[in-house]
PDB file of C-alpha atoms and ligand atoms in Angstrom:
ATOM      1  CA  UNK A   1      75.481  53.210 -45.852  1.00  0.00           C
ATOM      2  CA  UNK A   2      75.193  49.783 -44.181  1.00  0.00           C
ATOM      3  CA  UNK A   3      71.401  49.505 -44.504  1.00  0.00           C
ATOM      4  CA  UNK A   4      71.540  50.737 -48.136  1.00  0.00           C
ATOM      5  CA  UNK A   5      74.057  48.087 -49.214  1.00  0.00           C
ATOM      6  CA  UNK A   6      72.196  45.415 -47.223  1.00  0.00           C
ATOM      7  CA  UNK A   7      68.898  46.296 -48.975  1.00  0.00           C
ATOM      8  CA  UNK A   8      70.724  46.246 -52.351  1.00  0.00           C
ATOM      9  CA  UNK A   9      72.335  42.910 -51.457  1.00  0.00           C
ATOM     10  CA  UNK A  10      68.931  41.459 -50.549  1.00  0.00           C
ATOM     11  CA  UNK A  11      67.268  42.678 -53.791  1.00  0.00           C
ATOM     12  CA  UNK A  12      70.179  41.663 -56.019  1.00  0.00           C
ATOM     13  CA  UNK A  13      69.921  38.052 -54.815  1.00  0.00           C
ATOM     14  CA  UNK A  14      66.749  37.743 -56.959  1.00  0.00           C
ATOM     15  CA  UNK A  15      68.548  39.034 -60.065  1.00  0.00           C
ATOM     16  CA  UNK A  16      71.415  36.580 -59.458  1.00  0.00           C
ATOM     17  CA  UNK A  17      68.974  33.661 -59.135  1.00  0.00           C
ATOM     18  CA  UNK A  18      66.731  34.680 -62.060  1.00  0.00           C
ATOM     19  CA  UNK A  19      69.651  35.277 -64.436  1.00  0.00           C
ATOM     20  CA  UNK A  20      71.207  31.926 -63.481  1.00  0.00           C
ATOM     21  CA  UNK A  21      67.871  30.088 -63.929  1.00  0.00           C
ATOM     22  CA  UNK A  22      67.384  31.664 -67.355  1.00  0.00           C
ATOM     23  CA  UNK A  23      70.985  30.941 -68.455  1.00  0.00           C
ATOM     24  CA  UNK A  24      70.701  27.315 -67.265  1.00  0.00           C
ATOM     25  CA  UNK A  25      67.337  26.933 -69.042  1.00  0.00           C
ATOM     26  CA  UNK A  26      68.806  28.267 -72.320  1.00  0.00           C
ATOM     27  CA  UNK A  27      71.929  26.093 -71.971  1.00  0.00           C
ATOM     28  CA  UNK A  28      69.842  22.972 -71.258  1.00  0.00           C
ATOM     29  CA  UNK A  29      67.526  23.652 -74.215  1.00  0.00           C
ATOM     30  CA  UNK A  30      70.407  24.510 -76.548  1.00  0.00           C
ATOM     31  CA  UNK A  31      72.355  21.392 -75.553  1.00  0.00           C
ATOM     32  CA  UNK A  32      69.369  19.045 -75.901  1.00  0.00           C
ATOM     33  CA  UNK A  33      68.194  20.389 -79.246  1.00  0.00           C
ATOM     34  CA  UNK A  34      71.795  20.833 -80.471  1.00  0.00           C
ATOM     35  CA  UNK A  35      70.981  24.438 -81.451  1.00  0.00           C
ATOM     36  CA  UNK A  36      73.377  27.139 -82.550  1.00  0.00           C
ATOM     37  CA  UNK A  37      74.943  29.208 -79.742  1.00  0.00           C
ATOM     38  CA  UNK A  38      73.485  32.584 -80.723  1.00  0.00           C
ATOM     39  CA  UNK A  39      74.521  36.123 -79.856  1.00  0.00           C
ATOM     40  CA  UNK A  40      71.651  36.166 -77.319  1.00  0.00           C
ATOM     41  CA  UNK A  41      73.091  33.038 -75.612  1.00  0.00           C
ATOM     42  CA  UNK A  42      76.436  34.788 -75.434  1.00  0.00           C
ATOM     43  CA  UNK A  43      74.869  37.931 -73.935  1.00  0.00           C
ATOM     44  CA  UNK A  44      72.964  35.808 -71.372  1.00  0.00           C
ATOM     45  CA  UNK A  45      76.250  34.053 -70.441  1.00  0.00           C
ATOM     46  CA  UNK A  46      78.038  37.370 -70.079  1.00  0.00           C
ATOM     47  CA  UNK A  47      75.316  39.191 -68.084  1.00  0.00           C
ATOM     48  CA  UNK A  48      74.722  36.260 -65.736  1.00  0.00           C
ATOM     49  CA  UNK A  49      78.405  36.325 -64.727  1.00  0.00           C
ATOM     50  CA  UNK A  50      78.364  40.144 -64.519  1.00  0.00           C
ATOM     51  CA  UNK A  51      75.310  40.227 -62.204  1.00  0.00           C
ATOM     52  CA  UNK A  52      77.080  37.671 -59.959  1.00  0.00           C
ATOM     53  CA  UNK A  53      80.171  39.935 -59.927  1.00  0.00           C
ATOM     54  CA  UNK A  54      78.096  42.981 -58.948  1.00  0.00           C
ATOM     55  CA  UNK A  55      76.628  40.943 -56.074  1.00  0.00           C
ATOM     56  CA  UNK A  56      80.172  39.936 -55.071  1.00  0.00           C
ATOM     57  CA  UNK A  57      81.204  43.608 -54.808  1.00  0.00           C
ATOM     58  CA  UNK A  58      78.029  44.584 -52.880  1.00  0.00           C
ATOM     59  CA  UNK A  59      78.568  41.498 -50.657  1.00  0.00           C
ATOM     60  CA  UNK A  60      82.093  42.666 -49.872  1.00  0.00           C
ATOM     61  CA  UNK A  61      80.784  46.120 -48.887  1.00  0.00           C
ATOM     62  CA  UNK A  62      78.154  44.470 -46.674  1.00  0.00           C
ATOM     63  CA  UNK A  63      80.887  42.289 -45.153  1.00  0.00           C
ATOM     64  CA  UNK A  64      83.144  45.277 -44.368  1.00  0.00           C
ATOM     65  CA  UNK A  65      80.281  47.327 -42.886  1.00  0.00           C
ATOM     66  CA  UNK A  66      78.311  44.576 -41.115  1.00  0.00           C
ATOM     67  CA  UNK A  67      78.075  44.994 -37.314  1.00  0.00           C
ATOM     68  CA  UNK A  68      77.548  41.217 -37.111  1.00  0.00           C
ATOM     69  CA  UNK A  69      80.866  40.489 -38.865  1.00  0.00           C
ATOM     70  CA  UNK A  70      82.691  43.184 -36.827  1.00  0.00           C
ATOM     71  CA  UNK A  71      81.395  41.712 -33.587  1.00  0.00           C
ATOM     72  CA  UNK A  72      82.291  38.183 -34.744  1.00  0.00           C
ATOM     73  CA  UNK A  73      85.931  39.056 -35.391  1.00  0.00           C
ATOM     74  CA  UNK A  74      86.202  41.149 -32.199  1.00  0.00           C
ATOM     75  CA  UNK A  75      86.100  37.900 -30.176  1.00  0.00           C
ATOM     76  CA  UNK A  76      86.571  35.188 -32.810  1.00  0.00           C
ATOM     77  CA  UNK A  77      87.855  32.486 -30.396  1.00  0.00           C
ATOM     78  CA  UNK A  78      84.676  32.482 -28.313  1.00  0.00           C
ATOM     79  CA  UNK A  79      82.162  33.499 -30.978  1.00  0.00           C
ATOM     80  CA  UNK A  80      83.150  30.713 -33.391  1.00  0.00           C
ATOM     81  CA  UNK A  81      80.712  28.621 -31.331  1.00  0.00           C
ATOM     82  CA  UNK A  82      77.862  30.986 -32.240  1.00  0.00           C
ATOM     83  CA  UNK A  83      76.463  29.492 -35.444  1.00  0.00           C
ATOM     84  CA  UNK A  84      74.446  32.551 -36.610  1.00  0.00           C
ATOM     85  CA  UNK A  85      77.594  34.699 -36.481  1.00  0.00           C
ATOM     86  CA  UNK A  86      79.794  31.981 -38.018  1.00  0.00           C
ATOM     87  CA  UNK A  87      77.247  31.645 -40.841  1.00  0.00           C
ATOM     88  CA  UNK A  88      77.762  35.254 -41.987  1.00  0.00           C
ATOM     89  CA  UNK A  89      81.378  35.625 -40.859  1.00  0.00           C
ATOM     90  CA  UNK A  90      82.657  32.501 -42.654  1.00  0.00           C
ATOM     91  CA  UNK A  91      80.136  30.078 -44.170  1.00  0.00           C
ATOM     92  CA  UNK A  92      78.117  32.513 -46.337  1.00  0.00           C
ATOM     93  CA  UNK A  93      81.242  34.405 -47.390  1.00  0.00           C
ATOM     94  CA  UNK A  94      83.306  31.311 -48.364  1.00  0.00           C
ATOM     95  CA  UNK A  95      80.461  29.522 -50.187  1.00  0.00           C
ATOM     96  CA  UNK A  96      79.336  32.632 -52.109  1.00  0.00           C
ATOM     97  CA  UNK A  97      82.858  33.549 -53.215  1.00  0.00           C
ATOM     98  CA  UNK A  98      83.432  29.898 -54.315  1.00  0.00           C
ATOM     99  CA  UNK A  99      80.142  29.866 -56.264  1.00  0.00           C
ATOM    100  CA  UNK A 100      81.007  33.118 -58.059  1.00  0.00           C
ATOM    101  CA  UNK A 101      84.510  31.810 -58.897  1.00  0.00           C
ATOM    102  CA  UNK A 102      82.903  28.650 -60.384  1.00  0.00           C
ATOM    103  CA  UNK A 103      80.426  30.768 -62.415  1.00  0.00           C
ATOM    104  CA  UNK A 104      83.293  32.967 -63.669  1.00  0.00           C
ATOM    105  CA  UNK A 105      85.408  29.958 -64.707  1.00  0.00           C
ATOM    106  CA  UNK A 106      82.372  28.402 -66.432  1.00  0.00           C
ATOM    107  CA  UNK A 107      81.581  31.593 -68.303  1.00  0.00           C
ATOM    108  CA  UNK A 108      85.215  32.029 -69.453  1.00  0.00           C
ATOM    109  CA  UNK A 109      85.542  28.370 -70.467  1.00  0.00           C
ATOM    110  CA  UNK A 110      82.224  28.411 -72.384  1.00  0.00           C
ATOM    111  CA  UNK A 111      83.379  31.484 -74.287  1.00  0.00           C
ATOM    112  CA  UNK A 112      86.561  29.706 -75.423  1.00  0.00           C
ATOM    113  CA  UNK A 113      84.992  26.352 -76.415  1.00  0.00           C
ATOM    114  CA  UNK A 114      85.180  25.507 -80.107  1.00  0.00           C
ATOM    115  CA  UNK A 115      81.730  23.965 -80.718  1.00  0.00           C
ATOM    116  CA  UNK A 116      78.285  25.321 -79.789  1.00  0.00           C
ATOM    117  CA  UNK A 117      77.413  22.044 -78.053  1.00  0.00           C
ATOM    118  CA  UNK A 118      80.486  22.371 -75.805  1.00  0.00           C
ATOM    119  CA  UNK A 119      79.576  25.991 -75.006  1.00  0.00           C
ATOM    120  CA  UNK A 120      76.073  24.978 -73.850  1.00  0.00           C
ATOM    121  CA  UNK A 121      77.415  21.970 -71.914  1.00  0.00           C
ATOM    122  CA  UNK A 122      80.067  24.049 -70.084  1.00  0.00           C
ATOM    123  CA  UNK A 123      77.558  26.749 -69.180  1.00  0.00           C
ATOM    124  CA  UNK A 124      75.051  24.136 -68.027  1.00  0.00           C
ATOM    125  CA  UNK A 125      77.520  22.330 -65.727  1.00  0.00           C
ATOM    126  CA  UNK A 126      79.293  25.323 -64.133  1.00  0.00           C
ATOM    127  CA  UNK A 127      76.206  27.512 -63.716  1.00  0.00           C
ATOM    128  CA  UNK A 128      74.236  24.588 -62.207  1.00  0.00           C
ATOM    129  CA  UNK A 129      76.981  23.957 -59.617  1.00  0.00           C
ATOM    130  CA  UNK A 130      77.091  27.709 -58.907  1.00  0.00           C
ATOM    131  CA  UNK A 131      73.338  28.101 -58.373  1.00  0.00           C
ATOM    132  CA  UNK A 132      73.243  25.029 -56.100  1.00  0.00           C
ATOM    133  CA  UNK A 133      75.940  26.469 -53.806  1.00  0.00           C
ATOM    134  CA  UNK A 134      74.269  29.916 -53.842  1.00  0.00           C
ATOM    135  CA  UNK A 135      70.885  28.399 -52.994  1.00  0.00           C
ATOM    136  CA  UNK A 136      72.364  26.556 -49.986  1.00  0.00           C
ATOM    137  CA  UNK A 137      74.225  29.652 -48.730  1.00  0.00           C
ATOM    138  CA  UNK A 138      71.284  32.120 -48.943  1.00  0.00           C
ATOM    139  CA  UNK A 139      69.769  32.772 -45.501  1.00  0.00           C
ATOM    140  CA  UNK A 140      66.198  31.930 -46.628  1.00  0.00           C
ATOM    141  CA  UNK A 141      63.407  32.318 -44.066  1.00  0.00           C
ATOM    142  CA  UNK A 142      63.027  28.510 -44.395  1.00  0.00           C
ATOM    143  CA  UNK A 143      66.761  27.664 -44.259  1.00  0.00           C
ATOM    144  CA  UNK A 144      67.980  25.432 -41.413  1.00  0.00           C
ATOM    145  CA  UNK A 145      71.297  27.397 -41.444  1.00  0.00           C
ATOM    146  CA  UNK A 146      70.331  31.079 -40.958  1.00  0.00           C
ATOM    147  CA  UNK A 147      67.222  33.150 -41.574  1.00  0.00           C
ATOM    148  CA  UNK A 148      66.658  36.557 -43.102  1.00  0.00           C
ATOM    149  CA  UNK A 149      63.624  38.055 -44.953  1.00  0.00           C
ATOM    150  CA  UNK A 150      62.837  37.240 -48.596  1.00  0.00           C
ATOM    151  CA  UNK A 151      63.177  40.950 -49.344  1.00  0.00           C
ATOM    152  CA  UNK A 152      64.647  43.549 -47.008  1.00  0.00           C
ATOM    153  CA  UNK A 153      62.980  46.948 -47.210  1.00  0.00           C
ATOM    154  CA  UNK A 154      64.402  48.710 -44.115  1.00  0.00           C
TER     155      UNK A 154
HETATM  156  C1  HEM B 201      75.526  35.324 -55.129  1.00  0.00           C
HETATM  157  C2  HEM B 201      76.065  35.824 -54.065  1.00  0.00           C
HETATM  158  C3  HEM B 201      75.305  36.238 -52.815  1.00  0.00           C
HETATM  159  C4  HEM B 201      73.980  36.188 -52.523  1.00  0.00           C
HETATM  160  C5  HEM B 201      72.830  35.669 -53.400  1.00  0.00           C
HETATM  161  C6  HEM B 201      73.818  36.715 -51.180  1.00  0.00           C
HETATM  162  C7  HEM B 201      72.617  36.837 -50.490  1.00  0.00           C
HETATM  163  C8  HEM B 201      72.467  37.362 -49.223  1.00  0.00           C
HETATM  164  C9  HEM B 201      71.214  37.559 -48.546  1.00  0.00           C
HETATM  165  C10 HEM B 201      69.847  37.252 -49.143  1.00  0.00           C
HETATM  166  C11 HEM B 201      71.486  38.100 -47.327  1.00  0.00           C
HETATM  167  C12 HEM B 201      70.475  38.530 -46.255  1.00  0.00           C
HETATM  168  C13 HEM B 201      70.238  40.025 -46.425  1.00  0.00           C
HETATM  169  C14 HEM B 201      69.297  40.550 -45.369  1.00  0.00           C
HETATM  170  O1  HEM B 201      69.656  40.556 -44.175  1.00  0.00           O
HETATM  171  O2  HEM B 201      68.190  40.960 -45.740  1.00  0.00           O
HETATM  172  C15 HEM B 201      72.914  38.208 -47.204  1.00  0.00           C
HETATM  173  C16 HEM B 201      73.579  38.697 -46.109  1.00  0.00           C
HETATM  174  C17 HEM B 201      74.934  38.878 -46.034  1.00  0.00           C
HETATM  175  N1  HEM B 201      75.844  38.679 -47.048  1.00  0.00           N
HETATM  176 FE1  HEM B 201      75.459  37.892 -48.857  1.00  0.00          FE
HETATM  177  N2  HEM B 201      75.054  37.075 -50.698  1.00  0.00           N
HETATM  178  C18 HEM B 201      75.994  36.796 -51.673  1.00  0.00           C
HETATM  179  C19 HEM B 201      77.338  37.008 -51.608  1.00  0.00           C
HETATM  180  C20 HEM B 201      77.995  37.542 -50.530  1.00  0.00           C
HETATM  181  C21 HEM B 201      79.413  37.750 -50.465  1.00  0.00           C
HETATM  182  C22 HEM B 201      80.405  37.392 -51.583  1.00  0.00           C
HETATM  183  C23 HEM B 201      79.676  38.304 -49.246  1.00  0.00           C
HETATM  184  C24 HEM B 201      80.970  38.749 -48.651  1.00  0.00           C
HETATM  185  C25 HEM B 201      82.020  39.065 -49.332  1.00  0.00           C
HETATM  186  C26 HEM B 201      78.423  38.429 -48.541  1.00  0.00           C
HETATM  187  C27 HEM B 201      78.268  38.939 -47.272  1.00  0.00           C
HETATM  188  C28 HEM B 201      77.092  38.997 -46.559  1.00  0.00           C
HETATM  189  C29 HEM B 201      76.977  39.410 -45.168  1.00  0.00           C
HETATM  190  C30 HEM B 201      78.124  39.825 -44.263  1.00  0.00           C
HETATM  191  C31 HEM B 201      75.621  39.339 -44.839  1.00  0.00           C
HETATM  192  C32 HEM B 201      74.995  39.638 -43.474  1.00  0.00           C
HETATM  193  C33 HEM B 201      74.955  41.117 -43.236  1.00  0.00           C
HETATM  194  C34 HEM B 201      74.359  41.465 -41.897  1.00  0.00           C
HETATM  195  O3  HEM B 201      73.280  40.953 -41.547  1.00  0.00           O
HETATM  196  O4  HEM B 201      74.978  42.298 -41.226  1.00  0.00           O
HETATM  197  N3  HEM B 201      77.426  37.968 -49.358  1.00  0.00           N
HETATM  198  N4  HEM B 201      73.498  37.775 -48.381  1.00  0.00           N
END
């Protein structure tokens, strides 16, 4: 169970990033060219937030099952000084949940905006903040914070 959700969590990160990049690209283009907010833009907005929500649920399962997180909270007082454990026990969790909350608020606000220009602008701002936080909190192999593979297969 644990390794399955961890593999899923690792793969899904790419879908989260790609959908956000595409949504931001469409919002930027739509805002700059003052285009109409089409049904496709609306679907992209909706699915980008949904993919982030799926990752949130998988992330929570990983969090509950993770031996790293279990060990961290078994001796929190002493292990808070261990950065690799604190990264997954607190840092990654708090930043990712915050980013997904920001993406959700942005998506809901964009949906309710009156003009197409405001819809693109709202999506552009909130999704850009979200992807920046997510990028910082991913344990890339090149990250100074914590390192995990680009794609987990075992
Ligand atoms: C957009 C949101 C998120 C992205 C892109 C993301 C990405 C990742 C990546 C790439 C890893 C490394 C996987 C590996 O070891 O191969 C990871 C690990 C982890 N993630 Fe997330 N994550 C997100 C949200 C969350 C959330 C919301 C939680 C908790 C509720 C969470 C909990 C964890 C935990 C506990 C680990 C470490 C598991 C372990 O090594 O035992 N993640 N995450």
